[in-house]
PDB file of C-alpha atoms in Angstrom:
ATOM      1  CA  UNK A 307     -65.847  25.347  43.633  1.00 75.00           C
ATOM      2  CA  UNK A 308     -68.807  23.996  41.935  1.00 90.00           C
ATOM      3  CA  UNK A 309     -68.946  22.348  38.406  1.00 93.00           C
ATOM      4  CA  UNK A 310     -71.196  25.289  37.259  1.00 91.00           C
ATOM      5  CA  UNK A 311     -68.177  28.278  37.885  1.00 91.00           C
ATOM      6  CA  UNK A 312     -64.895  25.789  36.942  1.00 93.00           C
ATOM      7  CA  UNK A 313     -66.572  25.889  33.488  1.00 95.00           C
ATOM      8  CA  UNK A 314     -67.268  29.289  33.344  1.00 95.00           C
ATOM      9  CA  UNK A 315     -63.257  30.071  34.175  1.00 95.00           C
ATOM     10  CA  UNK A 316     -62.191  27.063  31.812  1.00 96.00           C
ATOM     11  CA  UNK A 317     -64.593  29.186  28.861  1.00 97.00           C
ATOM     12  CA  UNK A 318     -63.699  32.352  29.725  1.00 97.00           C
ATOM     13  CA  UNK A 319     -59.759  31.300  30.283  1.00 95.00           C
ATOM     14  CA  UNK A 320     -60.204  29.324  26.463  1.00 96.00           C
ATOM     15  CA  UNK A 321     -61.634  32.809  24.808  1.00 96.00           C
ATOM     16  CA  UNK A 322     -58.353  34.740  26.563  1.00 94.00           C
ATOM     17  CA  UNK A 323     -56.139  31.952  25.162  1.00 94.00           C
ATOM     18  CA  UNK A 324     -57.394  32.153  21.246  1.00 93.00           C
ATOM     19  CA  UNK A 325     -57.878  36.267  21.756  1.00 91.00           C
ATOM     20  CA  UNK A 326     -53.704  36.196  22.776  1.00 87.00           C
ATOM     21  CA  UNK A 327     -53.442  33.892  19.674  1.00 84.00           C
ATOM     22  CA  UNK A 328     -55.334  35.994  17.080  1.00 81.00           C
ATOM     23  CA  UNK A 329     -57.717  33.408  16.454  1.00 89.00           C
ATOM     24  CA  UNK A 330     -60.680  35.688  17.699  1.00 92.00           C
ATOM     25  CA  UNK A 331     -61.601  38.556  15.308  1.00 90.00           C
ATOM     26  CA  UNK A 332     -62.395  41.286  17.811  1.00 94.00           C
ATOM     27  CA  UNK A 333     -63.093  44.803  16.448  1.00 93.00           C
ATOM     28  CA  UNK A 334     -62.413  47.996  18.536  1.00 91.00           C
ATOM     29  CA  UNK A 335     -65.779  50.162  18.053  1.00 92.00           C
ATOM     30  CA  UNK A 336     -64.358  52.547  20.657  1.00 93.00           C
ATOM     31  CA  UNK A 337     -60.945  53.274  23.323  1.00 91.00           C
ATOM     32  CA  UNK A 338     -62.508  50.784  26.186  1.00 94.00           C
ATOM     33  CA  UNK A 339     -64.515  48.633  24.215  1.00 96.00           C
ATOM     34  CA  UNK A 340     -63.562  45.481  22.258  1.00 96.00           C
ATOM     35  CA  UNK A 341     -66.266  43.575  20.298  1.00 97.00           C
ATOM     36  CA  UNK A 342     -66.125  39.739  18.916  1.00 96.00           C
ATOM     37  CA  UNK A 343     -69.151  38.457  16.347  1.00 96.00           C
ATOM     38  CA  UNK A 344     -69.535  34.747  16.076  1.00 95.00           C
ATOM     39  CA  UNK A 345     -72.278  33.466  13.582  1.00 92.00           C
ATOM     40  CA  UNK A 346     -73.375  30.022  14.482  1.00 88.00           C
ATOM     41  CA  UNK A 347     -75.836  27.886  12.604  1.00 83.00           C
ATOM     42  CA  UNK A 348     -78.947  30.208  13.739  1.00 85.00           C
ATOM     43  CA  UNK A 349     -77.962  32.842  15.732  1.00 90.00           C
ATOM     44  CA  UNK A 350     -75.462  35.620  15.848  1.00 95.00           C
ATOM     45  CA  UNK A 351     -73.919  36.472  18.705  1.00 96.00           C
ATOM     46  CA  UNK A 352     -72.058  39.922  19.233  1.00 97.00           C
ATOM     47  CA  UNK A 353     -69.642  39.725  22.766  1.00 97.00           C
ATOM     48  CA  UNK A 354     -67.964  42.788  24.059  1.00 98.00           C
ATOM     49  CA  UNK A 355     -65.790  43.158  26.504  1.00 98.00           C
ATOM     50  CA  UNK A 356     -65.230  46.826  28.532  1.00 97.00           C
ATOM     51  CA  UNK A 357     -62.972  48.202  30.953  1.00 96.00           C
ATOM     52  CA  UNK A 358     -63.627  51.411  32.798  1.00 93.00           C
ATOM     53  CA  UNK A 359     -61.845  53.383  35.449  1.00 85.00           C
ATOM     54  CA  UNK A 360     -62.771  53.328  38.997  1.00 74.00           C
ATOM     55  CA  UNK A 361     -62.104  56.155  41.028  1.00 64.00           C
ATOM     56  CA  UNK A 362     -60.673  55.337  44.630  1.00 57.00           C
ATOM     57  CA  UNK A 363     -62.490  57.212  47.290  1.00 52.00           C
ATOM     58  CA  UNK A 364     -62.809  56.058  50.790  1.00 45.00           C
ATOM     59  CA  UNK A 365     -66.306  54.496  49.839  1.00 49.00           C
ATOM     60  CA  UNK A 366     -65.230  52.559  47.350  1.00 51.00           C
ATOM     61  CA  UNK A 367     -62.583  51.420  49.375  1.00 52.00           C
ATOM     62  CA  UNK A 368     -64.984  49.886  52.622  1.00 52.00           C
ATOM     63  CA  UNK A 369     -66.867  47.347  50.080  1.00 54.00           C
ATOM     64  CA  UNK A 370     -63.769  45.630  49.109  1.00 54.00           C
ATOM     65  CA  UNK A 371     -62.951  42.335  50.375  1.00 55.00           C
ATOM     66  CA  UNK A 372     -59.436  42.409  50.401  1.00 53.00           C
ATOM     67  CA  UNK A 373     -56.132  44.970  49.961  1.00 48.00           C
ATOM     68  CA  UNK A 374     -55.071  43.438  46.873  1.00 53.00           C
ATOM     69  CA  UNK A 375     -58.936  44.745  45.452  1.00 52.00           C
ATOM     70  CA  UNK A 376     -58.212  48.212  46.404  1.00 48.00           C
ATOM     71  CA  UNK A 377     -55.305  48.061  44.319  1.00 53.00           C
ATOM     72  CA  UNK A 378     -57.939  47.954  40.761  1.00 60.00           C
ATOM     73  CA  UNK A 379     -58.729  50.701  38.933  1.00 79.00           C
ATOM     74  CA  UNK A 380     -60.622  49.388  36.573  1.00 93.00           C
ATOM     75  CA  UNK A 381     -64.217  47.499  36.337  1.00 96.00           C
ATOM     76  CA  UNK A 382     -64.893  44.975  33.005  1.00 97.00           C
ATOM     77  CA  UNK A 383     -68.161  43.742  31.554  1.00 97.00           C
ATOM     78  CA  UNK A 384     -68.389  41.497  29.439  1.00 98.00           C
ATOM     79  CA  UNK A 385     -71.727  40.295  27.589  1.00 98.00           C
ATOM     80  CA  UNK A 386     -72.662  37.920  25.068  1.00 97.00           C
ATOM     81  CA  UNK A 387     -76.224  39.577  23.100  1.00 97.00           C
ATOM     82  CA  UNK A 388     -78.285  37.476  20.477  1.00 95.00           C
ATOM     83  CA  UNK A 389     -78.063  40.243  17.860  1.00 93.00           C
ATOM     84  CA  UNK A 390     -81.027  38.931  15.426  1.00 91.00           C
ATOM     85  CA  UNK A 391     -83.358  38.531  18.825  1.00 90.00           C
ATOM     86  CA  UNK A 392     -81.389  41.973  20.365  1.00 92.00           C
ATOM     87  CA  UNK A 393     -81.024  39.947  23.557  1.00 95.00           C
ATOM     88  CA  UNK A 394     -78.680  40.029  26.089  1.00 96.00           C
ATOM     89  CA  UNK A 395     -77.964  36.557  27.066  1.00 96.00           C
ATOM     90  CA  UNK A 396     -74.941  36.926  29.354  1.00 96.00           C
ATOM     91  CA  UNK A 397     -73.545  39.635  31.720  1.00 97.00           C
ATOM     92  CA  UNK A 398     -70.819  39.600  33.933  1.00 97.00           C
ATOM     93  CA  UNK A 399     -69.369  42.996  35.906  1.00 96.00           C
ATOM     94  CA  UNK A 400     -66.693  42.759  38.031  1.00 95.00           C
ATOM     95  CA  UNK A 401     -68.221  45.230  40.104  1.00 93.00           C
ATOM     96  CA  UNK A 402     -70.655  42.701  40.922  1.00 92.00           C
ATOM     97  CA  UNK A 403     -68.463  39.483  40.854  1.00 93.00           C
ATOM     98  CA  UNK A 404     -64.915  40.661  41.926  1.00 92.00           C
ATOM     99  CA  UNK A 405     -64.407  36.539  41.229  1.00 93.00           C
ATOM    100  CA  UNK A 406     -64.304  37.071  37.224  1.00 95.00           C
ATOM    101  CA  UNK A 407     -61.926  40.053  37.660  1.00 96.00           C
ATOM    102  CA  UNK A 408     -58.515  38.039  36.683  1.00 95.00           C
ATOM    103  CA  UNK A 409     -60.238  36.003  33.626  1.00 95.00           C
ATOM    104  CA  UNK A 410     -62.002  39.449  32.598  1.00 97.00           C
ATOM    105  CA  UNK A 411     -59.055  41.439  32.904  1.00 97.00           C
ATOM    106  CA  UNK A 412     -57.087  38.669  30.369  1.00 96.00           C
ATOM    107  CA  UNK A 413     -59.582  38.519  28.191  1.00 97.00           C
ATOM    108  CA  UNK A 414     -59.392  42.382  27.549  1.00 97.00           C
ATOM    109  CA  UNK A 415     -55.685  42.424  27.531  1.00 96.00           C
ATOM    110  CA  UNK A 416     -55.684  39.332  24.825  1.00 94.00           C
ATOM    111  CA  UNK A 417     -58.145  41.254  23.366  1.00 94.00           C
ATOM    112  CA  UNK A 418     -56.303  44.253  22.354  1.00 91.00           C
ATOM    113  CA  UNK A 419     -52.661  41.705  21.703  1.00 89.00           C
ATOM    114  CA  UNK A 420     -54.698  39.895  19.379  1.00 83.00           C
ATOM    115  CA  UNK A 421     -55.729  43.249  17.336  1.00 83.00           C
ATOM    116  CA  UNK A 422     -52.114  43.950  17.410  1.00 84.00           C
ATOM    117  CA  UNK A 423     -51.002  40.210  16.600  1.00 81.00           C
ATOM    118  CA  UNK A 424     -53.486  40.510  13.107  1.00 81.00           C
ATOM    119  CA  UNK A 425     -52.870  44.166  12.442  1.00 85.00           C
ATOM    120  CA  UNK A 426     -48.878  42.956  12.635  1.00 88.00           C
ATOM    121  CA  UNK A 427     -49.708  39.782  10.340  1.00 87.00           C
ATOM    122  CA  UNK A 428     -51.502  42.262   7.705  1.00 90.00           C
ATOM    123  CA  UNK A 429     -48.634  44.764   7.581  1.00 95.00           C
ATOM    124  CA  UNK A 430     -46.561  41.949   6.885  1.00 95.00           C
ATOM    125  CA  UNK A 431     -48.452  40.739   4.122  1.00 95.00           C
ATOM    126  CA  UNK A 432     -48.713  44.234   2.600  1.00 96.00           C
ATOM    127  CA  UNK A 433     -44.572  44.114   2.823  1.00 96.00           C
ATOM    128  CA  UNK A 434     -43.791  40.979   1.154  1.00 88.00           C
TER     129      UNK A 434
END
């Protein structure tokens, strides 16, 4: 595996890790989508990550390189846009890179535990 993709699974495997943790502050704009903005010195980045269904017909099913792939139903993309220069500076699908399926796939599902993981700390606060 070159240098290049081990640090693209080590980043995207790190944003998973604080998402599960609650440390990133993703927003759900709607059902499938999850969105994370992170303002650095001069830019402002917006990331989202998606998941839609795919259907299983017999044509999807002749593309895919292995059994355990025709087992998933859904596709994720995930981009990083330069909001101020409405840019998009990343894109990954796993319809086009079945490789980033597993860290995409984690990434969504920290996602959506790490809205439940602050929504859970706020009710708590509200309690005491």
């Amino acid at each position: 595996m070159s240098e290049e993709r081990e640090n693209l699974y080590q980043y995207l495997a790190e944003i998973a890790r604080r998402s599960f943790e609650g440390e990133i502050n993703w927003t759900q704009p709607n059902p499938s989508t999850f969105q994370w903005v992170q303002e650095t010195d001069d830019e402002l980045y917006v990331t989202t990550i998606q998941k839609a269904s795919m259907p299983h017909t017999a044509g999807n099913l002749q593309g895919l390189k292995s059994l355990k792939d025709s087992y998933r139903k859904s596709v994720y993309l995930f981009q990083v846009q330069d909001k101020r220069k409405r840019q998009v500076l990343l894109s990954l699908s796993t319809r086009d890179r079945n490789d980033v399926y597993e860290p995409l796939e984690r990434i969504y599902e920290a996602a959506e535990k790490g809205m439940d993981v602050r929504a859970s700390n706020i009710l708590k606060k509200l309690l005491n």
